[in-house]
mmCIF file of C-alpha atoms and ligand atoms in Angstrom:
data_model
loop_
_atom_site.group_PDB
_atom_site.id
_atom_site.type_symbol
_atom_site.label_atom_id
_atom_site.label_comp_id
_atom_site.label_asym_id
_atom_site.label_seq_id
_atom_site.Cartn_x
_atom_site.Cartn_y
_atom_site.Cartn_z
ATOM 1 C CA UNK A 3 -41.286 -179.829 -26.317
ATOM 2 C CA UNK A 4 -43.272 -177.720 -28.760
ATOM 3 C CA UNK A 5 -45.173 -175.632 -25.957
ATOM 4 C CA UNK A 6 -41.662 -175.202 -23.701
ATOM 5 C CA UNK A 7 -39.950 -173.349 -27.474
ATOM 6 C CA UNK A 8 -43.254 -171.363 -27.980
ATOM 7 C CA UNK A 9 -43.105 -170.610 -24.305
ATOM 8 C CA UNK A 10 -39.380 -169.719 -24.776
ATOM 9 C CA UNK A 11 -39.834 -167.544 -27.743
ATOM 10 C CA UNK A 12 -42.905 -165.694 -26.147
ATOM 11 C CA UNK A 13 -40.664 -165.039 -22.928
ATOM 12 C CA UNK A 14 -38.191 -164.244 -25.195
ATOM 13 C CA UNK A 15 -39.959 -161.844 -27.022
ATOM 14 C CA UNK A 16 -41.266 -160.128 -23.731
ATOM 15 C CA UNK A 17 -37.834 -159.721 -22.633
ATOM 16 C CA UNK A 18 -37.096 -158.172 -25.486
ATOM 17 C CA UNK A 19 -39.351 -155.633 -25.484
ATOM 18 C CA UNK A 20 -39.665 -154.828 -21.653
ATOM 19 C CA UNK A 21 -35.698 -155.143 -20.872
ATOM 20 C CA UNK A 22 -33.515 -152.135 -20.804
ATOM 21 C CA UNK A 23 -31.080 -151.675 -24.165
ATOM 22 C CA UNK A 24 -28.938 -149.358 -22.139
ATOM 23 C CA UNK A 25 -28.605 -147.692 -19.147
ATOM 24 C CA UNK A 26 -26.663 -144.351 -17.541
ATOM 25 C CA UNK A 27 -26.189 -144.156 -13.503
ATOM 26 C CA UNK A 28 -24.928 -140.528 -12.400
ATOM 27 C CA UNK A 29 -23.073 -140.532 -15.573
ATOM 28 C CA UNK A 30 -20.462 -137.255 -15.083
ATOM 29 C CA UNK A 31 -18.069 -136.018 -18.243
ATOM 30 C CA UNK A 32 -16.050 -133.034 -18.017
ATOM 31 C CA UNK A 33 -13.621 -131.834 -20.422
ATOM 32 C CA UNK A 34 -9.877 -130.168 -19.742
ATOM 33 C CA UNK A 35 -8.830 -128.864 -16.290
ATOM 34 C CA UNK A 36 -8.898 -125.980 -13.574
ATOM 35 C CA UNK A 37 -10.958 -122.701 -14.677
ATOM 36 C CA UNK A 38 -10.787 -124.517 -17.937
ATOM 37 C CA UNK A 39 -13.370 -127.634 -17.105
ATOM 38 C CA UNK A 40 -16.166 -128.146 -18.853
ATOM 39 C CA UNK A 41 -18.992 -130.296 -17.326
ATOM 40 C CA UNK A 42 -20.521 -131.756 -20.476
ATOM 41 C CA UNK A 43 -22.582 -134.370 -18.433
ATOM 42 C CA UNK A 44 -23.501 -133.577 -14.736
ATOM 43 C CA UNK A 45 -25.151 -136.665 -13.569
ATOM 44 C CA UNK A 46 -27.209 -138.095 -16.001
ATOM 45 C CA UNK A 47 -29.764 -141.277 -14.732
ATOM 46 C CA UNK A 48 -31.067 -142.693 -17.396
ATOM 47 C CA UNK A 49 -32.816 -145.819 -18.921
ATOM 48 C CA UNK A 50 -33.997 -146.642 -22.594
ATOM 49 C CA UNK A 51 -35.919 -149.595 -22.839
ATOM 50 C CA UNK A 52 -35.650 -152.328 -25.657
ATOM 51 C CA UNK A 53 -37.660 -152.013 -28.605
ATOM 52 C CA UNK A 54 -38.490 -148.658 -27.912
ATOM 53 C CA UNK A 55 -37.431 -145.225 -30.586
ATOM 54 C CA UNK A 56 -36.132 -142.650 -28.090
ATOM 55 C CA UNK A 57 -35.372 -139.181 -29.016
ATOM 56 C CA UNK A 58 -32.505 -137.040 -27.219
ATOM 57 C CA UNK A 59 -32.749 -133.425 -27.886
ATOM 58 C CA UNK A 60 -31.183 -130.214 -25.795
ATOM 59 C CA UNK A 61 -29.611 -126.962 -27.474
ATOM 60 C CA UNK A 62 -26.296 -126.942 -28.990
ATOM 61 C CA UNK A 63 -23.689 -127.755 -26.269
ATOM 62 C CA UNK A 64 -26.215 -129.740 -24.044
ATOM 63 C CA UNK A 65 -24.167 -132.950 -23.687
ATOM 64 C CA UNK A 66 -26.294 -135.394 -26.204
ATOM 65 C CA UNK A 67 -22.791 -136.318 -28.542
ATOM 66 C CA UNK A 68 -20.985 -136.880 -24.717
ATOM 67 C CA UNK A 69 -23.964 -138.999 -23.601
ATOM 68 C CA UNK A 70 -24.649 -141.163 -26.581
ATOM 69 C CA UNK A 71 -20.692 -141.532 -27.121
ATOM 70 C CA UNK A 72 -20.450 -142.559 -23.068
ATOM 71 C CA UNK A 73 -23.397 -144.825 -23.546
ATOM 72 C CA UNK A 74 -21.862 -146.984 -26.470
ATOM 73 C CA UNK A 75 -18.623 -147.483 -24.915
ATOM 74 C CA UNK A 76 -17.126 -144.851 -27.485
ATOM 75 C CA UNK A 77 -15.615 -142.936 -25.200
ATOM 76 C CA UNK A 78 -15.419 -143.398 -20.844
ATOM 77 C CA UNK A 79 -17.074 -141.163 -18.600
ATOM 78 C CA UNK A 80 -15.206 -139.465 -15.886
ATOM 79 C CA UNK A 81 -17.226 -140.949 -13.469
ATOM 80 C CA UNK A 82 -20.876 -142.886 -13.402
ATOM 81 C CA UNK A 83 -21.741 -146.015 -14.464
ATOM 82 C CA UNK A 84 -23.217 -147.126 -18.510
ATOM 83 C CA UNK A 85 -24.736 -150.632 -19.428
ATOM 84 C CA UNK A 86 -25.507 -151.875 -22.972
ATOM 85 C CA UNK A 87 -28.133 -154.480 -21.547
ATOM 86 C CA UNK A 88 -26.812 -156.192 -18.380
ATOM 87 C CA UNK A 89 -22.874 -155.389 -19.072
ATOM 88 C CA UNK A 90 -21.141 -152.947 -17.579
ATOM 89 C CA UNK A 91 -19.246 -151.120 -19.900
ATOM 90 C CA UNK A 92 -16.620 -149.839 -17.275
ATOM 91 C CA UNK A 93 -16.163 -153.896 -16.898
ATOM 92 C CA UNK A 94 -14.414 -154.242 -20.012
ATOM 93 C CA UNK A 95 -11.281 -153.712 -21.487
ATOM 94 C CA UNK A 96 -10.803 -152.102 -24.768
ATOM 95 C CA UNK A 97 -10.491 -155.276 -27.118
ATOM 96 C CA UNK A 98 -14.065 -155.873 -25.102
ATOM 97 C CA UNK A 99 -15.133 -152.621 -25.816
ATOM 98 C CA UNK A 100 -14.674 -152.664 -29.140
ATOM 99 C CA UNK A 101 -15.879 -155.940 -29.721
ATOM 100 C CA UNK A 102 -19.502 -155.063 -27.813
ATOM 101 C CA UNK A 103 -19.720 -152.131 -29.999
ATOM 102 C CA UNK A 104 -18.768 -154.171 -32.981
ATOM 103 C CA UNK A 105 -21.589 -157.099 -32.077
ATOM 104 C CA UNK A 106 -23.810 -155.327 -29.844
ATOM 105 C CA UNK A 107 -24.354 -151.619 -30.845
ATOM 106 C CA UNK A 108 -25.265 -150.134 -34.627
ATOM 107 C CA UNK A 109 -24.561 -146.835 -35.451
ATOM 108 C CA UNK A 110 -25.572 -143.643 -37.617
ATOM 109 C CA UNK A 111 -23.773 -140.548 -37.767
ATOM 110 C CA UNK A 112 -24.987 -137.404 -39.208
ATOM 111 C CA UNK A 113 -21.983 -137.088 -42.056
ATOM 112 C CA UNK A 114 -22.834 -140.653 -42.879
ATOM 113 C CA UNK A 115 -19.248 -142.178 -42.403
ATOM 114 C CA UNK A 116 -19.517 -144.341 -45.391
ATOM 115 C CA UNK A 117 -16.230 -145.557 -46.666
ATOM 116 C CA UNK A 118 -15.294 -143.505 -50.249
ATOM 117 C CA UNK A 119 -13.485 -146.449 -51.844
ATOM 118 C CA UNK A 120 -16.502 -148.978 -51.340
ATOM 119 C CA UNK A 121 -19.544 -149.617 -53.183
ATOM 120 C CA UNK A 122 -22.748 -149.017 -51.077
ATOM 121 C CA UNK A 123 -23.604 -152.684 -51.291
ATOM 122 C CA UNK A 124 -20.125 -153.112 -49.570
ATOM 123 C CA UNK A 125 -19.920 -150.364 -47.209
ATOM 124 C CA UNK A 126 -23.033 -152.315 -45.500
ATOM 125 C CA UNK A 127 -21.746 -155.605 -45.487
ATOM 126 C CA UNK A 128 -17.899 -154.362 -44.462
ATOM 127 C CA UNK A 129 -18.358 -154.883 -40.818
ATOM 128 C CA UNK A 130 -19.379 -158.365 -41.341
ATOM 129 C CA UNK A 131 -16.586 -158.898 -43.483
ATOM 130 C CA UNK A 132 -14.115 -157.900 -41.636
ATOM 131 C CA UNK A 133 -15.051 -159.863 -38.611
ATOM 132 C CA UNK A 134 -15.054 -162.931 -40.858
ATOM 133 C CA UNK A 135 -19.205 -163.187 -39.788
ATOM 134 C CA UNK A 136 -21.384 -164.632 -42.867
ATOM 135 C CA UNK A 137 -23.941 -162.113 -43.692
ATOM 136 C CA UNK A 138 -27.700 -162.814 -43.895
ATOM 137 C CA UNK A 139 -28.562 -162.188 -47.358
ATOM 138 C CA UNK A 140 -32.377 -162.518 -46.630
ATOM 139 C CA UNK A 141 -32.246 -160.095 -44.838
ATOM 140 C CA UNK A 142 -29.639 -157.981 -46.778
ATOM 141 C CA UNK A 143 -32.552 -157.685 -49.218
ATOM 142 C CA UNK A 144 -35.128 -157.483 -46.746
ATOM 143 C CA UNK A 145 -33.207 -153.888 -45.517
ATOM 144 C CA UNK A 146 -32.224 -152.702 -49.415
ATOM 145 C CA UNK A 147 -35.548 -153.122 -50.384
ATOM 146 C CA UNK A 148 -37.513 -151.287 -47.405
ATOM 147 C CA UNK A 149 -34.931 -148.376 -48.089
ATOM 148 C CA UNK A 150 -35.265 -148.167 -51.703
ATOM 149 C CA UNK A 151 -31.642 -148.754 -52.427
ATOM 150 C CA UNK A 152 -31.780 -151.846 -54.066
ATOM 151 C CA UNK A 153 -30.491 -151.016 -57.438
ATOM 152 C CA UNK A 154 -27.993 -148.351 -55.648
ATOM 153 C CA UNK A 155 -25.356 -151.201 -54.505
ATOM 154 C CA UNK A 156 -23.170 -150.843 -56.996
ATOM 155 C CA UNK A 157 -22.274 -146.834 -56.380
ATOM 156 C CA UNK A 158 -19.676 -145.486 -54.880
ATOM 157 C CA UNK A 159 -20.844 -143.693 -51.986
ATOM 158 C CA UNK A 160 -19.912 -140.032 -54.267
ATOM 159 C CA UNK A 161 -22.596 -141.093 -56.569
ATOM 160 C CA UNK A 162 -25.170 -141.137 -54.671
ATOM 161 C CA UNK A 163 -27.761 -138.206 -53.096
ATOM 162 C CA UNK A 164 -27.388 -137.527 -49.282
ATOM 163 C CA UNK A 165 -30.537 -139.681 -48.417
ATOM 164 C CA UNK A 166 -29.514 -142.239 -50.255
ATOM 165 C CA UNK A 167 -26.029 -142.246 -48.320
ATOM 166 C CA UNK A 168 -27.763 -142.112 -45.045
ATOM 167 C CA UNK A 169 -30.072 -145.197 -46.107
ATOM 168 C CA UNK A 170 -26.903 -147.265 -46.725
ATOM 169 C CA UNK A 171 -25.800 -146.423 -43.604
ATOM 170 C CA UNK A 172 -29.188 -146.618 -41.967
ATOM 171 C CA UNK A 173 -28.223 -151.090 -43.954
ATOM 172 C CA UNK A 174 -25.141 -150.864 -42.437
ATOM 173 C CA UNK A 175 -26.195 -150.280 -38.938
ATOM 174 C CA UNK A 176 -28.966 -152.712 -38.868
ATOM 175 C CA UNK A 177 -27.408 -155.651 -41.382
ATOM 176 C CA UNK A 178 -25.830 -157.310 -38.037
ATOM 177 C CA UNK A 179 -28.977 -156.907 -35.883
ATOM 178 C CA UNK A 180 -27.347 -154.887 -33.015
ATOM 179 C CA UNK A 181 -29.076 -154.785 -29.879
ATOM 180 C CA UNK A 182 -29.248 -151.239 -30.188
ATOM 181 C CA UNK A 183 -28.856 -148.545 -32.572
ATOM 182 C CA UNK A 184 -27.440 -144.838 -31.677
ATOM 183 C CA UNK A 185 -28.091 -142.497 -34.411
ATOM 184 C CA UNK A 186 -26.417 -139.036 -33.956
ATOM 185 C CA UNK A 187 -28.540 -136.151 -35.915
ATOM 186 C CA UNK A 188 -29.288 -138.669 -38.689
ATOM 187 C CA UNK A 189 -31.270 -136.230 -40.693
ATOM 188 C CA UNK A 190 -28.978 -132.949 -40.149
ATOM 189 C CA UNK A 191 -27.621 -133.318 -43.235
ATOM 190 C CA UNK A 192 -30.745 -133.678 -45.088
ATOM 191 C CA UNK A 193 -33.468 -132.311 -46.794
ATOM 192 C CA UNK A 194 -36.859 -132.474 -45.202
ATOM 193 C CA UNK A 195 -38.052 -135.183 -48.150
ATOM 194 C CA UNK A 196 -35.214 -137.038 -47.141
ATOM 195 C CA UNK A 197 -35.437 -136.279 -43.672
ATOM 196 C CA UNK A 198 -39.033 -138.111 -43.746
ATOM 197 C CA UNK A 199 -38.162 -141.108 -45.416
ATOM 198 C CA UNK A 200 -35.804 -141.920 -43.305
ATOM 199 C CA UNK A 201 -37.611 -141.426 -40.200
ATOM 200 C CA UNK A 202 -40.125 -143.039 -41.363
ATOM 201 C CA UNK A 203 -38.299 -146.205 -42.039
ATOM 202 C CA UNK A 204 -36.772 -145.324 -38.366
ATOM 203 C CA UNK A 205 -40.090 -145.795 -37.180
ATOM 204 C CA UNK A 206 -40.867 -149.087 -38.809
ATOM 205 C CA UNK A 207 -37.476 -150.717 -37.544
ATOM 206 C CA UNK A 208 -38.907 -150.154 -34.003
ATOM 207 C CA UNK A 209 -42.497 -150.904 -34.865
ATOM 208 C CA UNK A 210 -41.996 -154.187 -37.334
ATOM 209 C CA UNK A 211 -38.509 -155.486 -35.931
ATOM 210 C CA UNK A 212 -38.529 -154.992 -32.669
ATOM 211 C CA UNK A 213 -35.028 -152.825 -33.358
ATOM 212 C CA UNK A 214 -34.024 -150.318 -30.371
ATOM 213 C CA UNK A 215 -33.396 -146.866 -31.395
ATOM 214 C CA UNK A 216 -31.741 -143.584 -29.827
ATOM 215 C CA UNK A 217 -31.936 -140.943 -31.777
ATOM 216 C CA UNK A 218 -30.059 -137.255 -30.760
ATOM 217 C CA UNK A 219 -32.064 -134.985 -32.985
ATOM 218 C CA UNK A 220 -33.254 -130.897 -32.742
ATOM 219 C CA UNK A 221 -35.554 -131.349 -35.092
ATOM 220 C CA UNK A 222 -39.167 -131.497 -33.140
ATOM 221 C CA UNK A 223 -40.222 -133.118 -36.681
ATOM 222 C CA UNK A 224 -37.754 -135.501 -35.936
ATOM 223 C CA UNK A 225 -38.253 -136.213 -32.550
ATOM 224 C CA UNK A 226 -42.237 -136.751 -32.958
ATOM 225 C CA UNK A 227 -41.206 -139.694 -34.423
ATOM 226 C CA UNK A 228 -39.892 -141.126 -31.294
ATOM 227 C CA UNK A 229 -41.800 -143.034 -28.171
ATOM 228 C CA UNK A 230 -39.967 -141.036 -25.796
ATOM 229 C CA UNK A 231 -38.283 -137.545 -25.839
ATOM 230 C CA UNK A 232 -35.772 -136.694 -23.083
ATOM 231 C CA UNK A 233 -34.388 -133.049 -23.193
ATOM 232 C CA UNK A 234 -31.395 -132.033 -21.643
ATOM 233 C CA UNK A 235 -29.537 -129.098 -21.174
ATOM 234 C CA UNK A 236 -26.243 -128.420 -19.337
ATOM 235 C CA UNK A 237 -25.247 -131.759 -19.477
ATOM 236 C CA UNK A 238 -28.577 -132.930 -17.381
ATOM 237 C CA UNK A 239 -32.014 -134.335 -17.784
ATOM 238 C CA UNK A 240 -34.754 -131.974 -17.566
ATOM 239 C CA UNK A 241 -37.373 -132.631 -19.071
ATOM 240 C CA UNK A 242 -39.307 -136.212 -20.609
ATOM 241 C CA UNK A 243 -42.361 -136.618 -23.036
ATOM 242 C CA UNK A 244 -44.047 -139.439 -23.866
ATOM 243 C CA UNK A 245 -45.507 -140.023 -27.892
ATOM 244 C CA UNK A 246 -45.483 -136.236 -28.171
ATOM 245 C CA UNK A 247 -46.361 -134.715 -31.256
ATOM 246 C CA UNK A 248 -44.430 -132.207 -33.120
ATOM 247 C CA UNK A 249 -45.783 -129.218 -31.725
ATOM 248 C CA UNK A 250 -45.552 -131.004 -28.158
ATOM 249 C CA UNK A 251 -41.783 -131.095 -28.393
ATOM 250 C CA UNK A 252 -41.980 -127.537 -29.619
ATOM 251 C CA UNK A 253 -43.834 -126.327 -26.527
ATOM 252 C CA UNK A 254 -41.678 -127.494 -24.600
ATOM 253 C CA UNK A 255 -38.220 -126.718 -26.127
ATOM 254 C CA UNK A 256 -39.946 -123.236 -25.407
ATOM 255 C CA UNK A 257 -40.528 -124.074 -21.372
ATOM 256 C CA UNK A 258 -36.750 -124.880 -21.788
ATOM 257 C CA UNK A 259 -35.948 -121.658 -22.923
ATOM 258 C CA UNK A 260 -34.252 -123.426 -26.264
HETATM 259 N N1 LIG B 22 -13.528 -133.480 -26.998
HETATM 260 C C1 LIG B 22 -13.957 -132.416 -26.306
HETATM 261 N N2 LIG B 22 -13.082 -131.584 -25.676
HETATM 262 C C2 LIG B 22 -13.519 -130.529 -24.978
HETATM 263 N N3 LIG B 22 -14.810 -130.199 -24.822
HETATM 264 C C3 LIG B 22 -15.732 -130.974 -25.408
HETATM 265 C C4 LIG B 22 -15.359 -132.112 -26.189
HETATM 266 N N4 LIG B 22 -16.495 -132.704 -26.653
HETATM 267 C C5 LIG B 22 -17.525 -131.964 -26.206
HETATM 268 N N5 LIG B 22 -17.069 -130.909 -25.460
HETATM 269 C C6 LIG B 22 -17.896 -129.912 -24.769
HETATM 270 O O1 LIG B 22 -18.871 -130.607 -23.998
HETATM 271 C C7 LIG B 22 -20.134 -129.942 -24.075
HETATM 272 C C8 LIG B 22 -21.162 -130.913 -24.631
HETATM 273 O O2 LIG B 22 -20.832 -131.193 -25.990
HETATM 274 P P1 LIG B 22 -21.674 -132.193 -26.897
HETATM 275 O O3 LIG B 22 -21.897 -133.445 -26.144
HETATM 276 O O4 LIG B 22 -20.971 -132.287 -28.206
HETATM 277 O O5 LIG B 22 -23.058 -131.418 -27.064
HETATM 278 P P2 LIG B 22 -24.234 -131.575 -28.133
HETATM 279 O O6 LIG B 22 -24.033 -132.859 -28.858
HETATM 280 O O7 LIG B 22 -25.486 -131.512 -27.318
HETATM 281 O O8 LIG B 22 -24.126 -130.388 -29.040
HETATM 282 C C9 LIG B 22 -19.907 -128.705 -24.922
HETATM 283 O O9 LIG B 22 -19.647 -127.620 -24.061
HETATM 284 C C10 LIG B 22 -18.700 -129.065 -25.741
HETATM 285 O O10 LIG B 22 -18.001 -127.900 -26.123
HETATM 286 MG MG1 LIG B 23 -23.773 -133.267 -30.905
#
């Protein structure tokens, strides 16, 4: 009984690492109509595994917003397929949508999106509260403590520094322990202190939790944290590194022309 759970948990645990978080198939986006159309993704095949930090970088323009948005079911693709795990997010209906975002997917925006009105300590728990879905307090102060917010739960989001913000949200997206997290520029707002500690805890989600990461970034700083880069440009995939360093990402954005 013993050695069929530990045998569980192990297969469990390999599944969770080796499995794929989310998947594109010959994802296609285009904006507007006639001479006006704008292909922001042009057939994009694509897999990121689970338990893996994957970067997404490509100039200005190059579709990563319209990919990571068609990958977590925030917005459809014109044609294509996307997969958060094994479902198919063109399966499901928009109450299903939103609740596989809601149970299934964490995310982090660049302008933080925290919520004004709240304290930080609530803005992280306020997606659990609203579903009505007890929150782990373990590891509420597991997550406040490894970002240094701790005695920052009371503030309003206003009175507190930019990295601090982003390290709420940072709580916010991992308190429900999504499947996978999407984080969109994370560090463009901040300063390169800032920008490192944040990473860096990044980093450790993948490496001590097991949490999946994609990360859009055009920072090569940024993306060195990753285990994968994938670079696009015009809306496809051109280009992949694996564990690159910062000045390998660099080299490359220069092959690209970027
Ligand atoms: N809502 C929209 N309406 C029209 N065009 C859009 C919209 N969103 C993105 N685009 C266009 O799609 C292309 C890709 O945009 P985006 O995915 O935001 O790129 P990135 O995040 O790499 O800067 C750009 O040409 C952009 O102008
Ligand atoms: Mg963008």
């Amino acid at each position: 009984m013993l050695t069929n759970s530990l045998d569980a948990a192990v297969a469990q645990q390999a599944a969770k690492q080796d499995g794929s978080a989310a998947r594109a198939v010959a994802l296609v986006k285009t904006y507007g109509k006639g001479d006006a159309t704008v292909r922001a993704l042009d057939g994009v095949t694509l897999e990121f595994q689970r338990g893996r930090f994957a970067a997404v970088m490509g100039p200005s323009g190059s579709g990563k917003s319209t990919l990571m948005h068609c990958m977590a079911g925030l917005d459809a693709p014109t044609s294509g397929r996307a997969f958060i795990g094994d479902q198919e997010l063109g399966d499901l209906d928009d109450g299903g949508l939103t609740d596989l975002r809601r149970e299934r997917v964490g995310f982090v925006f660049q302008s933080f999106n925290l919520v004004p009105t709240l304290t930080a300590g609530e803005n992280i728990t306020l997606g659990a509260d609203l579903a009505g879905v007890a929150v782990d307090r373990s590891w509420f102060d597991t997550l406040v403590a490894q970002l240094g917010v701790a005695d920052r739960l009371s503030h309003r989001p206003s009175e507190l520094s930019g990295g601090q913000q982003q390290r709420i949200a940072c709580a916010r997206a991992l308190i429900g322990r999504p499947e996978l997290i999407f984080a969109d520029e994370p560090t463009g707002n901040l300063d390169s202190n800032a920008s490192a500690e944040l990473l860096a805890f990044l980093r450790a989600a993948v490496s001590e939790h097991g949490q999946s990461i994609v990360m859009v970034t055009h920072d090569p700083r940024a993306a060195a944290y990753a285990d994968r880069v994938v670079f696009l440009a015009d809306g496809r995939v051109v280009a992949e590194l694996r564990a690159p360093s910062a000045d390998d990402v660099l080299e490359q954005m220069k092959r690209l022309g970027s």
